[in-house]
Amino acid sequence: MQQSFDHIADAGARNWVVRLAPIGARPFLQLARYDRPIGFWLLLIPCYAGMALARLDQGWQWSDLGYAGLFLLGALAMRGAGCTYNDILDRDLDAKVSRTANRPLASGAVTPKQAVLFLVAQLSIGFLIWLLLPVIAKQIALAAIPLVALYPLMKRITWWPQAWLGLTFNWGVLVGYASLQGALDVTAGIYYAGFAFWTL
């Protein structure tokens, strides 16, 4: 295994992973993009927005804090899993592009086998969180799997992979809404569409 670079080209040179993380953990944190937290926020905010929409009429309840915590942990785990999965599929392409050539898989700092094991660990955390959601929210979350699975392939067939990303990242609007409301309706669908366009 090759030694990790100090930082990834498209991440800040003084991010917390470079400054504070143990050297052995650094390539895995970089693989999951913990050195670039914006993606975590882009996954979490739609979940919270869906919860907020569901509570417009009746106001917040203390039990909502539990779901807020689940979505926080879920966003951390699943954003990292998505990035790991993306880099597993793109490792050969990433190695040929200067902006991505020193990403952990492309550079050899993490092997494909290590990346797959890391992906399984992150997905296991996501699965445990999924088990704690209401049935309707579980079903809606499962429906996002094709979106997530196909996203890394979109850049191979379209100039607009961000459109697919918008559909994928904002699925949390529907999950957050259904977790508190117990169902989906037209309002939630319009809200989701608005968030998807916002991502663009």
PDB file of C-alpha atoms in Angstrom:
ATOM      1  CA  MET A   1       0.000   0.000   0.000  1.00  0.00           C
ATOM      2  CA  GLN A   2       1.391   3.367  -0.997  1.00  0.00           C
ATOM      3  CA  GLN A   3       1.677   6.207   1.479  1.00  0.00           C
ATOM      4  CA  SER A   4      -1.234   8.673   1.532  1.00  0.00           C
ATOM      5  CA  PHE A   5      -0.793  12.143   0.134  1.00  0.00           C
ATOM      6  CA  ASP A   6      -1.072  15.001   2.635  1.00  0.00           C
ATOM      7  CA  HIS A   7      -4.354  16.090   1.132  1.00  0.00           C
ATOM      8  CA  ILE A   8      -6.586  15.466  -1.833  1.00  0.00           C
ATOM      9  CA  ALA A   9      -6.365  18.003  -4.652  1.00  0.00           C
ATOM     10  CA  ASP A  10     -10.021  19.030  -4.462  1.00  0.00           C
ATOM     11  CA  ALA A  11     -10.026  19.338  -0.650  1.00  0.00           C
ATOM     12  CA  GLY A  12      -8.562  22.142   1.413  1.00  0.00           C
ATOM     13  CA  ALA A  13      -4.910  21.680   2.319  1.00  0.00           C
ATOM     14  CA  ARG A  14      -5.551  22.393   6.021  1.00  0.00           C
ATOM     15  CA  ASN A  15      -8.760  20.429   6.576  1.00  0.00           C
ATOM     16  CA  TRP A  16      -9.291  18.616   9.864  1.00  0.00           C
ATOM     17  CA  VAL A  17      -8.415  15.185   8.430  1.00  0.00           C
ATOM     18  CA  VAL A  18      -4.942  16.389   7.441  1.00  0.00           C
ATOM     19  CA  ARG A  19      -4.413  18.259  10.717  1.00  0.00           C
ATOM     20  CA  LEU A  20      -5.910  15.902  13.296  1.00  0.00           C
ATOM     21  CA  ALA A  21      -6.650  12.399  12.024  1.00  0.00           C
ATOM     22  CA  PRO A  22      -4.249   9.516  12.740  1.00  0.00           C
ATOM     23  CA  ILE A  23      -2.143   8.731   9.684  1.00  0.00           C
ATOM     24  CA  GLY A  24      -3.573   5.218   9.353  1.00  0.00           C
ATOM     25  CA  ALA A  25      -7.160   6.481   9.338  1.00  0.00           C
ATOM     26  CA  ARG A  26      -6.493   9.411   7.026  1.00  0.00           C
ATOM     27  CA  PRO A  27      -6.912   7.646   3.642  1.00  0.00           C
ATOM     28  CA  PHE A  28     -10.203   6.091   4.744  1.00  0.00           C
ATOM     29  CA  LEU A  29     -11.562   9.401   6.011  1.00  0.00           C
ATOM     30  CA  GLN A  30     -10.515  10.952   2.703  1.00  0.00           C
ATOM     31  CA  LEU A  31     -12.158   8.101   0.792  1.00  0.00           C
ATOM     32  CA  ALA A  32     -15.438   8.846   2.611  1.00  0.00           C
ATOM     33  CA  ARG A  33     -14.895  12.595   1.971  1.00  0.00           C
ATOM     34  CA  TYR A  34     -14.889  13.537   5.647  1.00  0.00           C
ATOM     35  CA  ASP A  35     -12.328  16.163   4.660  1.00  0.00           C
ATOM     36  CA  ARG A  36     -15.132  17.836   2.651  1.00  0.00           C
ATOM     37  CA  PRO A  37     -18.229  18.020   4.861  1.00  0.00           C
ATOM     38  CA  ILE A  38     -20.401  19.906   2.361  1.00  0.00           C
ATOM     39  CA  GLY A  39     -21.729  16.634   0.935  1.00  0.00           C
ATOM     40  CA  PHE A  40     -22.824  15.530   4.399  1.00  0.00           C
ATOM     41  CA  TRP A  41     -24.819  18.742   4.799  1.00  0.00           C
ATOM     42  CA  LEU A  42     -26.354  18.330   1.344  1.00  0.00           C
ATOM     43  CA  LEU A  43     -27.597  14.900   2.410  1.00  0.00           C
ATOM     44  CA  LEU A  44     -28.748  15.904   5.905  1.00  0.00           C
ATOM     45  CA  ILE A  45     -30.539  19.197   5.195  1.00  0.00           C
ATOM     46  CA  PRO A  46     -33.220  17.595   2.971  1.00  0.00           C
ATOM     47  CA  CYS A  47     -34.014  15.097   5.758  1.00  0.00           C
ATOM     48  CA  TYR A  48     -34.488  17.922   8.245  1.00  0.00           C
ATOM     49  CA  ALA A  49     -36.462  19.950   5.705  1.00  0.00           C
ATOM     50  CA  GLY A  50     -38.819  17.008   5.191  1.00  0.00           C
ATOM     51  CA  MET A  51     -39.272  16.753   8.950  1.00  0.00           C
ATOM     52  CA  ALA A  52     -39.980  20.484   9.172  1.00  0.00           C
ATOM     53  CA  LEU A  53     -42.616  20.264   6.437  1.00  0.00           C
ATOM     54  CA  ALA A  54     -44.304  17.363   8.234  1.00  0.00           C
ATOM     55  CA  ARG A  55     -44.520  19.402  11.437  1.00  0.00           C
ATOM     56  CA  LEU A  56     -45.834  22.673   9.960  1.00  0.00           C
ATOM     57  CA  ASP A  57     -49.348  22.157  11.319  1.00  0.00           C
ATOM     58  CA  GLN A  58     -48.815  20.453  14.663  1.00  0.00           C
ATOM     59  CA  GLY A  59     -45.378  21.693  15.737  1.00  0.00           C
ATOM     60  CA  TRP A  60     -42.351  19.775  16.949  1.00  0.00           C
ATOM     61  CA  GLN A  61     -42.492  16.898  19.422  1.00  0.00           C
ATOM     62  CA  TRP A  62     -39.710  15.676  21.677  1.00  0.00           C
ATOM     63  CA  SER A  63     -39.714  12.314  19.888  1.00  0.00           C
ATOM     64  CA  ASP A  64     -38.627  14.120  16.721  1.00  0.00           C
ATOM     65  CA  LEU A  65     -35.175  14.572  18.250  1.00  0.00           C
ATOM     66  CA  GLY A  66     -34.632  10.825  17.972  1.00  0.00           C
ATOM     67  CA  TYR A  67     -35.279  10.891  14.246  1.00  0.00           C
ATOM     68  CA  ALA A  68     -33.112  13.987  13.889  1.00  0.00           C
ATOM     69  CA  GLY A  69     -30.264  12.055  15.510  1.00  0.00           C
ATOM     70  CA  LEU A  70     -30.824   9.044  13.267  1.00  0.00           C
ATOM     71  CA  PHE A  71     -30.732  11.219  10.168  1.00  0.00           C
ATOM     72  CA  LEU A  72     -27.535  12.883  11.385  1.00  0.00           C
ATOM     73  CA  LEU A  73     -25.774   9.540  11.830  1.00  0.00           C
ATOM     74  CA  GLY A  74     -27.313   8.192   8.645  1.00  0.00           C
ATOM     75  CA  ALA A  75     -26.087  11.138   6.601  1.00  0.00           C
ATOM     76  CA  LEU A  76     -22.555  10.662   7.933  1.00  0.00           C
ATOM     77  CA  ALA A  77     -22.534   6.934   7.194  1.00  0.00           C
ATOM     78  CA  MET A  78     -24.345   6.936   3.869  1.00  0.00           C
ATOM     79  CA  ARG A  79     -22.572   9.933   2.367  1.00  0.00           C
ATOM     80  CA  GLY A  80     -19.292   8.199   3.175  1.00  0.00           C
ATOM     81  CA  ALA A  81     -20.591   4.932   1.733  1.00  0.00           C
ATOM     82  CA  GLY A  82     -21.724   6.676  -1.446  1.00  0.00           C
ATOM     83  CA  CYS A  83     -18.342   8.310  -1.949  1.00  0.00           C
ATOM     84  CA  THR A  84     -16.541   5.034  -1.285  1.00  0.00           C
ATOM     85  CA  TYR A  85     -18.763   3.208  -3.780  1.00  0.00           C
ATOM     86  CA  ASN A  86     -18.247   5.964  -6.348  1.00  0.00           C
ATOM     87  CA  ASP A  87     -14.469   5.786  -5.993  1.00  0.00           C
ATOM     88  CA  ILE A  88     -14.447   1.991  -6.245  1.00  0.00           C
ATOM     89  CA  LEU A  89     -16.184   2.222  -9.614  1.00  0.00           C
ATOM     90  CA  ASP A  90     -14.175   5.236 -10.798  1.00  0.00           C
ATOM     91  CA  ARG A  91     -10.710   4.314  -9.529  1.00  0.00           C
ATOM     92  CA  ASP A  92      -9.243   3.736 -13.005  1.00  0.00           C
ATOM     93  CA  LEU A  93     -10.745   6.958 -14.379  1.00  0.00           C
ATOM     94  CA  ASP A  94      -9.697   8.929 -11.303  1.00  0.00           C
ATOM     95  CA  ALA A  95      -6.087   7.835 -11.776  1.00  0.00           C
ATOM     96  CA  LYS A  96      -6.033   9.549 -15.194  1.00  0.00           C
ATOM     97  CA  VAL A  97      -7.397  12.930 -14.035  1.00  0.00           C
ATOM     98  CA  SER A  98      -5.092  15.350 -12.223  1.00  0.00           C
ATOM     99  CA  ARG A  99      -7.845  16.587  -9.874  1.00  0.00           C
ATOM    100  CA  THR A 100      -8.629  13.060  -8.670  1.00  0.00           C
ATOM    101  CA  ALA A 101      -5.356  11.171  -9.211  1.00  0.00           C
ATOM    102  CA  ASN A 102      -4.337  11.361  -5.556  1.00  0.00           C
ATOM    103  CA  ARG A 103      -7.641  10.138  -4.156  1.00  0.00           C
ATOM    104  CA  PRO A 104      -6.971   7.139  -1.894  1.00  0.00           C
ATOM    105  CA  LEU A 105      -8.034   4.388  -4.311  1.00  0.00           C
ATOM    106  CA  ALA A 106      -6.606   5.984  -7.437  1.00  0.00           C
ATOM    107  CA  SER A 107      -3.275   6.639  -5.727  1.00  0.00           C
ATOM    108  CA  GLY A 108      -3.019   3.215  -4.088  1.00  0.00           C
ATOM    109  CA  ALA A 109      -3.233   4.525  -0.513  1.00  0.00           C
ATOM    110  CA  VAL A 110      -6.259   2.226  -0.108  1.00  0.00           C
ATOM    111  CA  THR A 111      -6.571  -1.089  -1.953  1.00  0.00           C
ATOM    112  CA  PRO A 112      -9.829  -2.134  -3.657  1.00  0.00           C
ATOM    113  CA  LYS A 113     -10.293  -4.905  -1.071  1.00  0.00           C
ATOM    114  CA  GLN A 114      -9.856  -2.443   1.802  1.00  0.00           C
ATOM    115  CA  ALA A 115     -12.302  -0.070   0.134  1.00  0.00           C
ATOM    116  CA  VAL A 116     -14.934  -2.806  -0.211  1.00  0.00           C
ATOM    117  CA  LEU A 117     -14.549  -3.767   3.462  1.00  0.00           C
ATOM    118  CA  PHE A 118     -14.811  -0.103   4.449  1.00  0.00           C
ATOM    119  CA  LEU A 119     -17.925   0.215   2.287  1.00  0.00           C
ATOM    120  CA  VAL A 120     -19.504  -2.804   3.999  1.00  0.00           C
ATOM    121  CA  ALA A 121     -18.770  -1.279   7.417  1.00  0.00           C
ATOM    122  CA  GLN A 122     -20.438   2.004   6.457  1.00  0.00           C
ATOM    123  CA  LEU A 123     -23.428   0.237   4.917  1.00  0.00           C
ATOM    124  CA  SER A 124     -23.786  -1.817   8.105  1.00  0.00           C
ATOM    125  CA  ILE A 125     -24.111   1.385  10.120  1.00  0.00           C
ATOM    126  CA  GLY A 126     -26.670   2.639   7.628  1.00  0.00           C
ATOM    127  CA  PHE A 127     -28.590  -0.637   7.912  1.00  0.00           C
ATOM    128  CA  LEU A 128     -28.758  -0.397  11.705  1.00  0.00           C
ATOM    129  CA  ILE A 129     -30.151   3.125  11.401  1.00  0.00           C
ATOM    130  CA  TRP A 130     -32.627   1.972   8.740  1.00  0.00           C
ATOM    131  CA  LEU A 131     -33.956  -0.665  11.157  1.00  0.00           C
ATOM    132  CA  LEU A 132     -35.026   2.105  13.557  1.00  0.00           C
ATOM    133  CA  LEU A 133     -37.154   3.993  11.021  1.00  0.00           C
ATOM    134  CA  PRO A 134     -40.942   3.611  10.655  1.00  0.00           C
ATOM    135  CA  VAL A 135     -42.081   1.065   8.050  1.00  0.00           C
ATOM    136  CA  ILE A 136     -43.129   3.678   5.471  1.00  0.00           C
ATOM    137  CA  ALA A 137     -39.788   5.472   5.826  1.00  0.00           C
ATOM    138  CA  LYS A 138     -37.949   2.159   5.414  1.00  0.00           C
ATOM    139  CA  GLN A 139     -39.804   1.488   2.169  1.00  0.00           C
ATOM    140  CA  ILE A 140     -39.073   4.953   0.811  1.00  0.00           C
ATOM    141  CA  ALA A 141     -35.404   4.689   1.792  1.00  0.00           C
ATOM    142  CA  LEU A 142     -35.113   1.350  -0.030  1.00  0.00           C
ATOM    143  CA  ALA A 143     -36.570   2.926  -3.158  1.00  0.00           C
ATOM    144  CA  ALA A 144     -33.504   5.196  -3.307  1.00  0.00           C
ATOM    145  CA  ILE A 145     -31.108   2.282  -3.850  1.00  0.00           C
ATOM    146  CA  PRO A 146     -31.323   2.372  -7.682  1.00  0.00           C
ATOM    147  CA  LEU A 147     -30.640   6.124  -7.638  1.00  0.00           C
ATOM    148  CA  VAL A 148     -27.568   5.643  -5.462  1.00  0.00           C
ATOM    149  CA  ALA A 149     -26.322   2.585  -7.355  1.00  0.00           C
ATOM    150  CA  LEU A 150     -26.580   4.245 -10.772  1.00  0.00           C
ATOM    151  CA  TYR A 151     -25.236   7.702  -9.896  1.00  0.00           C
ATOM    152  CA  PRO A 152     -21.526   6.903 -10.493  1.00  0.00           C
ATOM    153  CA  LEU A 153     -22.439   5.617 -13.962  1.00  0.00           C
ATOM    154  CA  MET A 154     -24.302   8.775 -14.976  1.00  0.00           C
ATOM    155  CA  LYS A 155     -21.128  10.689 -15.781  1.00  0.00           C
ATOM    156  CA  ARG A 156     -20.430   8.041 -18.423  1.00  0.00           C
ATOM    157  CA  ILE A 157     -23.701   8.580 -20.284  1.00  0.00           C
ATOM    158  CA  THR A 158     -24.723  12.205 -19.719  1.00  0.00           C
ATOM    159  CA  TRP A 159     -23.281  15.701 -19.397  1.00  0.00           C
ATOM    160  CA  TRP A 160     -25.789  16.290 -16.584  1.00  0.00           C
ATOM    161  CA  PRO A 161     -24.913  13.836 -13.791  1.00  0.00           C
ATOM    162  CA  GLN A 162     -25.851  16.628 -11.366  1.00  0.00           C
ATOM    163  CA  ALA A 163     -29.505  16.125 -12.317  1.00  0.00           C
ATOM    164  CA  TRP A 164     -29.304  12.525 -11.105  1.00  0.00           C
ATOM    165  CA  LEU A 165     -27.377  13.717  -8.068  1.00  0.00           C
ATOM    166  CA  GLY A 166     -30.215  16.127  -7.279  1.00  0.00           C
ATOM    167  CA  LEU A 167     -32.728  13.281  -7.332  1.00  0.00           C
ATOM    168  CA  THR A 168     -30.460  11.120  -5.178  1.00  0.00           C
ATOM    169  CA  PHE A 169     -29.211  13.566  -2.552  1.00  0.00           C
ATOM    170  CA  ASN A 170     -32.641  15.035  -1.864  1.00  0.00           C
ATOM    171  CA  TRP A 171     -34.448  11.739  -1.373  1.00  0.00           C
ATOM    172  CA  GLY A 172     -34.125  12.463   2.344  1.00  0.00           C
ATOM    173  CA  VAL A 173     -36.952  15.004   1.988  1.00  0.00           C
ATOM    174  CA  LEU A 174     -39.328  12.099   1.402  1.00  0.00           C
ATOM    175  CA  VAL A 175     -37.824   9.910   4.126  1.00  0.00           C
ATOM    176  CA  GLY A 176     -37.849  12.712   6.698  1.00  0.00           C
ATOM    177  CA  TYR A 177     -41.408  13.702   5.841  1.00  0.00           C
ATOM    178  CA  ALA A 178     -42.768  10.163   5.931  1.00  0.00           C
ATOM    179  CA  SER A 179     -40.991   9.378   9.208  1.00  0.00           C
ATOM    180  CA  LEU A 180     -43.138  11.952  10.999  1.00  0.00           C
ATOM    181  CA  GLN A 181     -46.243  12.123   8.802  1.00  0.00           C
ATOM    182  CA  GLY A 182     -46.641   8.386   8.284  1.00  0.00           C
ATOM    183  CA  ALA A 183     -47.347   8.809   4.565  1.00  0.00           C
ATOM    184  CA  LEU A 184     -46.400  10.754   1.452  1.00  0.00           C
ATOM    185  CA  ASP A 185     -48.592  13.260  -0.355  1.00  0.00           C
ATOM    186  CA  VAL A 186     -48.433  15.688  -3.268  1.00  0.00           C
ATOM    187  CA  THR A 187     -46.990  18.429  -1.054  1.00  0.00           C
ATOM    188  CA  ALA A 188     -44.008  16.249  -0.159  1.00  0.00           C
ATOM    189  CA  GLY A 189     -43.498  15.380  -3.835  1.00  0.00           C
ATOM    190  CA  ILE A 190     -43.471  19.033  -4.883  1.00  0.00           C
ATOM    191  CA  TYR A 191     -41.106  19.850  -2.023  1.00  0.00           C
ATOM    192  CA  TYR A 192     -38.772  17.053  -3.140  1.00  0.00           C
ATOM    193  CA  ALA A 193     -38.827  18.289  -6.738  1.00  0.00           C
ATOM    194  CA  GLY A 194     -37.971  21.786  -5.539  1.00  0.00           C
ATOM    195  CA  PHE A 195     -34.977  20.508  -3.601  1.00  0.00           C
ATOM    196  CA  ALA A 196     -33.804  18.457  -6.583  1.00  0.00           C
ATOM    197  CA  PHE A 197     -33.825  21.584  -8.770  1.00  0.00           C
ATOM    198  CA  TRP A 198     -32.141  23.553  -5.966  1.00  0.00           C
ATOM    199  CA  THR A 199     -29.193  21.150  -6.157  1.00  0.00           C
ATOM    200  CA  LEU A 200     -28.733  22.019  -9.833  1.00  0.00           C
TER     201      LEU A 200
END
